[in-house]
Coordinates of N, CA, C and O and ligand atoms in Angstrom, one line a residue:
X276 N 41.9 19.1 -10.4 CA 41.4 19.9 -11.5 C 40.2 19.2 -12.2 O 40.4 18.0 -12.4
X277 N 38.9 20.0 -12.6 CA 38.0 19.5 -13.3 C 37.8 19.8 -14.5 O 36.8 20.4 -14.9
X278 N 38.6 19.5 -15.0 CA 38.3 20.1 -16.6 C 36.9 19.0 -17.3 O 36.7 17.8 -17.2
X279 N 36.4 20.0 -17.9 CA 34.9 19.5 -18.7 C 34.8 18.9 -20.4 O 34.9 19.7 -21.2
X280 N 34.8 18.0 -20.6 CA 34.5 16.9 -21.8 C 33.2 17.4 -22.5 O 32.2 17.7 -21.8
X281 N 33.1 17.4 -23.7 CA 31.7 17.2 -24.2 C 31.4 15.3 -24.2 O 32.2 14.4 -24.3
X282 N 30.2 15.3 -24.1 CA 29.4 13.7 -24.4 C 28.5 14.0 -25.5 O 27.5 14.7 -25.4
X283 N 29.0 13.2 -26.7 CA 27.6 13.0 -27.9 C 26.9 12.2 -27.0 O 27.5 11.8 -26.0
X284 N 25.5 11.7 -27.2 CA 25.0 10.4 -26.9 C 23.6 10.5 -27.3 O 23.1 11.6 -27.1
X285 N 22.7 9.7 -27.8 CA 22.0 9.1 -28.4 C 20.9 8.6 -27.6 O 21.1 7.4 -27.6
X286 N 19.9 8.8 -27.1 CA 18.9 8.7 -26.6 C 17.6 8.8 -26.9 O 17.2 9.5 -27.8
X287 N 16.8 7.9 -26.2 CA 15.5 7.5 -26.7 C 14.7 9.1 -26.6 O 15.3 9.9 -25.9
X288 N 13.8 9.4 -27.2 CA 13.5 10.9 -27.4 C 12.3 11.2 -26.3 O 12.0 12.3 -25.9
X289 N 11.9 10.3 -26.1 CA 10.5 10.1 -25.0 C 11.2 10.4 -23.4 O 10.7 10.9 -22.4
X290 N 12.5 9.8 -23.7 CA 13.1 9.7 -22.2 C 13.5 10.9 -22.0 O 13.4 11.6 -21.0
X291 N 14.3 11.4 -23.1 CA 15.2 12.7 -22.7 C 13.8 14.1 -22.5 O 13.9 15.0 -21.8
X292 N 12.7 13.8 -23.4 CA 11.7 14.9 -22.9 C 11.3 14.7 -21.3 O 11.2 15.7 -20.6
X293 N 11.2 13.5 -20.8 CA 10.7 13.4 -19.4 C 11.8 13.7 -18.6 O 11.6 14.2 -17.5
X294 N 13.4 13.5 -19.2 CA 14.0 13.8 -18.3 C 14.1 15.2 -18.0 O 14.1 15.7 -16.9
X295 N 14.3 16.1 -19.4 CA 14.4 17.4 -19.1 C 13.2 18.3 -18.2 O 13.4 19.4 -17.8
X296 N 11.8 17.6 -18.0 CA 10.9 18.3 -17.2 C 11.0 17.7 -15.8 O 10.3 18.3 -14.9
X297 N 12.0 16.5 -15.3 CA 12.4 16.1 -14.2 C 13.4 17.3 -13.7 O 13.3 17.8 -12.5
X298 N 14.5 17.7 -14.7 CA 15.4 18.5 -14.7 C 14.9 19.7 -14.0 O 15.1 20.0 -12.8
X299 N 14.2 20.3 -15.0 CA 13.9 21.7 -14.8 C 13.0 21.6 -13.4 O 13.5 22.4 -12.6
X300 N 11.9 21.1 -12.9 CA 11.5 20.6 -11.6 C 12.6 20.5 -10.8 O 12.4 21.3 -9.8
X301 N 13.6 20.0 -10.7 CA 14.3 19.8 -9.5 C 16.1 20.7 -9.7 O 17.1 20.5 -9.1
X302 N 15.6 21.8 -11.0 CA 16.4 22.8 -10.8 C 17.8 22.7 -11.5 O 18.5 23.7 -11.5
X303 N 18.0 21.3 -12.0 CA 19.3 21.3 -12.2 C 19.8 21.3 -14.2 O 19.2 21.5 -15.3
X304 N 20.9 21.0 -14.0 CA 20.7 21.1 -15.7 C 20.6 19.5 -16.0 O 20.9 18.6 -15.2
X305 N 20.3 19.2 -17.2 CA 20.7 17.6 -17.9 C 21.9 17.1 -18.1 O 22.2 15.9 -18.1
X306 N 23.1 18.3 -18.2 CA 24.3 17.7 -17.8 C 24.8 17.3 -16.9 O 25.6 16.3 -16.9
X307 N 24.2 18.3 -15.7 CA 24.8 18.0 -14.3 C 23.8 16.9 -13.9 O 24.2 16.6 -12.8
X308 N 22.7 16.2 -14.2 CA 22.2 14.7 -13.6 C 23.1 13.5 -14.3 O 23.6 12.5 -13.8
X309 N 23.1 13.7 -15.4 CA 24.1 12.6 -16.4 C 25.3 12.8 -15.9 O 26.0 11.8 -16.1
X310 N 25.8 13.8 -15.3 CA 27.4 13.7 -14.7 C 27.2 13.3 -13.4 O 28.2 13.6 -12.8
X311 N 26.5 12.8 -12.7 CA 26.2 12.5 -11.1 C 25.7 11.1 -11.7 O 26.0 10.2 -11.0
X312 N 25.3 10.9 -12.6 CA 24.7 9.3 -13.2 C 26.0 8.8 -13.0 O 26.2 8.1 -12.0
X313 N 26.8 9.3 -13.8 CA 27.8 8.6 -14.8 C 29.1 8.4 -13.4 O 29.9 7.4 -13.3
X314 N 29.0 9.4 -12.7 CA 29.6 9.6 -11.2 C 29.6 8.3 -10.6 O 30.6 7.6 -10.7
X315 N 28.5 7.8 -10.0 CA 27.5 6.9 -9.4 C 27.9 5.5 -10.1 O 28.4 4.5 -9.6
X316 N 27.4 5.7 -11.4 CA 28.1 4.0 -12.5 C 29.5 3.8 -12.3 O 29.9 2.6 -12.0
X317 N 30.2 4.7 -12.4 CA 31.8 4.4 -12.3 C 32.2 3.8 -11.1 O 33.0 2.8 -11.0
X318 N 31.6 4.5 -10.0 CA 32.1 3.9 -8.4 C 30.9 3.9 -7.7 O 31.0 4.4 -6.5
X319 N 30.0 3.5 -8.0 CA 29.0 3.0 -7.1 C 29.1 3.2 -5.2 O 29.7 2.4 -4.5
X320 N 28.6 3.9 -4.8 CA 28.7 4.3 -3.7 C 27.5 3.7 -2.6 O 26.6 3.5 -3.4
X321 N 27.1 3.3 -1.2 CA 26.1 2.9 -0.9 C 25.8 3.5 0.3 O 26.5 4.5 0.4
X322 N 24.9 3.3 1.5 CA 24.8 3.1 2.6 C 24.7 2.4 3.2 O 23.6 1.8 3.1
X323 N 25.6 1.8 4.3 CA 25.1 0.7 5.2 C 23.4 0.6 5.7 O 22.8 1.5 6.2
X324 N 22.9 -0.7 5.5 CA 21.4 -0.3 6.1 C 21.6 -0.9 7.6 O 20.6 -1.3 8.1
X325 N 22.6 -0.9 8.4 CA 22.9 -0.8 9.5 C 23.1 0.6 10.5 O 22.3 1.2 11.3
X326 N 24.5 1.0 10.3 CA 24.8 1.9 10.6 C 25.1 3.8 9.9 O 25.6 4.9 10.2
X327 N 24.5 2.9 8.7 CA 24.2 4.4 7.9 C 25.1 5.2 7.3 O 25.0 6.4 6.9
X328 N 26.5 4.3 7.4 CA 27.8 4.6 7.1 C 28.2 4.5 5.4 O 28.2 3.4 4.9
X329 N 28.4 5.7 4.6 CA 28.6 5.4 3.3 C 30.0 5.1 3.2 O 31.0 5.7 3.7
X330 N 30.0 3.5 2.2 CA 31.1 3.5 1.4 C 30.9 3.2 0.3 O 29.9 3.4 -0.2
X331 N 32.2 2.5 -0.4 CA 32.4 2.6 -1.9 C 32.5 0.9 -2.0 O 33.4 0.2 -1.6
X332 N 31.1 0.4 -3.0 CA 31.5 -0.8 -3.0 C 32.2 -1.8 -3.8 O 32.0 -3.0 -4.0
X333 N 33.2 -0.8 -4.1 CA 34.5 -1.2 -5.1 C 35.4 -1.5 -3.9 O 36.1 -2.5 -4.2
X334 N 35.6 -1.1 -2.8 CA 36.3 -1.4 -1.5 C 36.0 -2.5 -1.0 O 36.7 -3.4 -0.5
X335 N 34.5 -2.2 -1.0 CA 34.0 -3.7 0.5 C 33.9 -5.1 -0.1 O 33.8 -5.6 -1.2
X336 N 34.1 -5.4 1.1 CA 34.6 -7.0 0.7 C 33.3 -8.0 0.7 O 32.7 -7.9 1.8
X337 N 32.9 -8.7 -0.1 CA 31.9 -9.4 0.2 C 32.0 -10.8 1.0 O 33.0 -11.5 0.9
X338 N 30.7 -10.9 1.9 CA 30.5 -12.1 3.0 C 31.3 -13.3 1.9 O 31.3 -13.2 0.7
X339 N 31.7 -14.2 2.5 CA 31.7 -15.6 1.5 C 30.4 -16.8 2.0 O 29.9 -17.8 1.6
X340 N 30.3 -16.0 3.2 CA 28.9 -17.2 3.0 C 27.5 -16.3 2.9 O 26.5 -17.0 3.1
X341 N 27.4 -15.3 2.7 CA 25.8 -14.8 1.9 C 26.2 -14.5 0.9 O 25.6 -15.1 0.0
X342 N 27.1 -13.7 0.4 CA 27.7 -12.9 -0.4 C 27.3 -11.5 -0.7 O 27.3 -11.0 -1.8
X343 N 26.9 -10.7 0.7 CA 26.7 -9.6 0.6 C 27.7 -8.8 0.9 O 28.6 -9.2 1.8
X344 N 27.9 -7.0 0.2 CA 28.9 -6.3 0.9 C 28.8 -6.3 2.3 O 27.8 -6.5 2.8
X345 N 30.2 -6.2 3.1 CA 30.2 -6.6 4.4 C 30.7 -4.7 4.6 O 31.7 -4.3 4.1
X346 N 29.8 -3.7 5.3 CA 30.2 -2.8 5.8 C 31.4 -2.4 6.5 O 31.5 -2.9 7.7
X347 N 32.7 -1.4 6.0 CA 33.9 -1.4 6.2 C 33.9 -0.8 7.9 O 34.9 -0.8 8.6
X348 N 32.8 -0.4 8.1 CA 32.9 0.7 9.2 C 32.5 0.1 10.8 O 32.9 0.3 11.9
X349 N 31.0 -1.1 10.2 CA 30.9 -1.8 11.4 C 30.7 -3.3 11.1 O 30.6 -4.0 12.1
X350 N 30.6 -4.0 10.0 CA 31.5 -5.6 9.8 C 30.1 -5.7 9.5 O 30.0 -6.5 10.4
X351 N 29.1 -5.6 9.1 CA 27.2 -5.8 9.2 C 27.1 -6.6 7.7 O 27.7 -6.1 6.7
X352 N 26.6 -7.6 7.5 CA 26.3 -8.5 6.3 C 24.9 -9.1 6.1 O 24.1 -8.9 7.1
X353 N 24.5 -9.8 5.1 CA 22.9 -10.2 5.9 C 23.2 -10.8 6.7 O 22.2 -10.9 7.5
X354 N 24.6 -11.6 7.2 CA 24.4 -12.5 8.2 C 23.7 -12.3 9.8 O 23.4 -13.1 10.8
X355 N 23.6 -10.9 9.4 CA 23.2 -10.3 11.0 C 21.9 -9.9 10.9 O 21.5 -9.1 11.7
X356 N 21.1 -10.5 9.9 CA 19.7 -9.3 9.9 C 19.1 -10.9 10.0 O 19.5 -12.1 9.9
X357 N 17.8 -10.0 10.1 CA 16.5 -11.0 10.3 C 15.9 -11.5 8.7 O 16.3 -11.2 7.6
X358 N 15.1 -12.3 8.9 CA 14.9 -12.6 7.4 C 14.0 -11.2 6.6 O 14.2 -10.8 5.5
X359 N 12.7 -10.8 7.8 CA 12.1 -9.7 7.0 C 12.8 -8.3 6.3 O 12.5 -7.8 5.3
X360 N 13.7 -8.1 7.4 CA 14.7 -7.0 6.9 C 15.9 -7.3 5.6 O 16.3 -6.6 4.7
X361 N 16.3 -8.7 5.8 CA 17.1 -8.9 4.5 C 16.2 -9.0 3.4 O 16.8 -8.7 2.3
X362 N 15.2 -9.4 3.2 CA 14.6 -9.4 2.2 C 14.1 -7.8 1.9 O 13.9 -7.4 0.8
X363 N 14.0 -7.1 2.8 CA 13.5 -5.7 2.4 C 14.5 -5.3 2.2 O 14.1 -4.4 1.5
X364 N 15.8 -5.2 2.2 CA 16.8 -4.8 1.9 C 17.6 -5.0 0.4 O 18.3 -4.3 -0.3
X365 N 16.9 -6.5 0.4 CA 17.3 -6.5 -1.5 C 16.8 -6.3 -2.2 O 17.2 -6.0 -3.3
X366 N 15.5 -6.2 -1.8 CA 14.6 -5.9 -3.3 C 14.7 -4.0 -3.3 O 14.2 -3.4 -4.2
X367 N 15.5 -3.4 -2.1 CA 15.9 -2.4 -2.2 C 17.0 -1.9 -3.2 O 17.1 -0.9 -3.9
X368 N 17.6 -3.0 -3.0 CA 19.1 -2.9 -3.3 C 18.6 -3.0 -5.0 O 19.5 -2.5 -5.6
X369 N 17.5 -3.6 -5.9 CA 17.6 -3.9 -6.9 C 17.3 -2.6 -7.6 O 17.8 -2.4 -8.7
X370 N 16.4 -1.4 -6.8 CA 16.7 0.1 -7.7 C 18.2 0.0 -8.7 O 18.5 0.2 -9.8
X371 N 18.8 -0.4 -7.2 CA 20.4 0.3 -7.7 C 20.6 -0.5 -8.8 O 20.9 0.1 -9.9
X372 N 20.4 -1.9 -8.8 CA 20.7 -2.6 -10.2 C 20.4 -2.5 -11.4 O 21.0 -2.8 -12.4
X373 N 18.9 -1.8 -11.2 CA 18.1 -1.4 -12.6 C 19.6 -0.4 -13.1 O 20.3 -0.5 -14.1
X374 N 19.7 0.5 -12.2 CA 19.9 1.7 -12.6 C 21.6 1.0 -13.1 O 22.0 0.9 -14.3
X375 N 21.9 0.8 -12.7 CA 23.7 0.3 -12.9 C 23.8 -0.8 -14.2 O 24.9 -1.1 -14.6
X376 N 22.6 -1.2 -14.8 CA 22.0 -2.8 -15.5 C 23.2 -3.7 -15.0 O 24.2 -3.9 -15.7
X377 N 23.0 -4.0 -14.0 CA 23.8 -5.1 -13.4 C 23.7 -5.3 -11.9 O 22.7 -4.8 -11.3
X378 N 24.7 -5.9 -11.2 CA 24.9 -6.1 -9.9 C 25.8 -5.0 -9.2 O 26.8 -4.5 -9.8
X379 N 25.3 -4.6 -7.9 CA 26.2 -3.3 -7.5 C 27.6 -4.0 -7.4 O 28.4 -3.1 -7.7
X380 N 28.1 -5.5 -7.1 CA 29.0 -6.0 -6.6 C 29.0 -7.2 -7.1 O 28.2 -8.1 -6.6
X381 N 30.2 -7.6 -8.5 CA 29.8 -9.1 -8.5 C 30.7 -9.9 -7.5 O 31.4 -9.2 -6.8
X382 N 30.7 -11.5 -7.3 CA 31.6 -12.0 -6.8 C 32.3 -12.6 -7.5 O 33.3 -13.2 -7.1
Ligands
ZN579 ZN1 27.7 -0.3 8.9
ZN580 ZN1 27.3 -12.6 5.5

């Protein structure tokens, strides 16, 4: 069952104008992006940049010697990448952190 909550919340007035013309551009309402935000913060979800396989990185276990999530579906860590691709890979991975203001996964 999905029953629906109101959210007060307080927001910068510059942001919520840009967000609502992001909104309306891509058709959806401001509730339903803040409920897919808030979706996403609670259980952070990813893609393997290996095998393309999403999981949940509240599940995956992190490497103990890089300390990256280790993919549930095919075992892939930095330990397996090259240096150019692990490095392109984190500074990817850092979108996600802005957005989460933290780490997808601490240790
Ligand atoms: Zn994988
Ligand atoms: Zn590793």
């Amino acid at each position: 069952m999905h029953s629906k909550a109101r959210l007060n919340i307080t927001v910068n007035k510059s942001v919520l104008d840009e967000a609502k013309k992001a909104a309306e551009r891509k058709n959806v309402t401001i509730s339903r992006a803040v409920e897919n935000f808030l979706r996403f913060f609670a259980k952070p979800e990813v893609y393997c940049f290996k095998c393309g396989e999403k999981f949940s990185s509240e599940e995956a276990k992190l490497c103990p010697k890089c300390g990256w999530m280790i993919c549930p579906e095919c075992g892939v860590c930095r330990c397996n990448l090259s240096e150019d691709v692990a490095i392109a890979v984190f500074h990817m991975r850092r979108v996600y952190e802005d957005l989460l203001a933290g780490r997808v996964k601490q240790s």
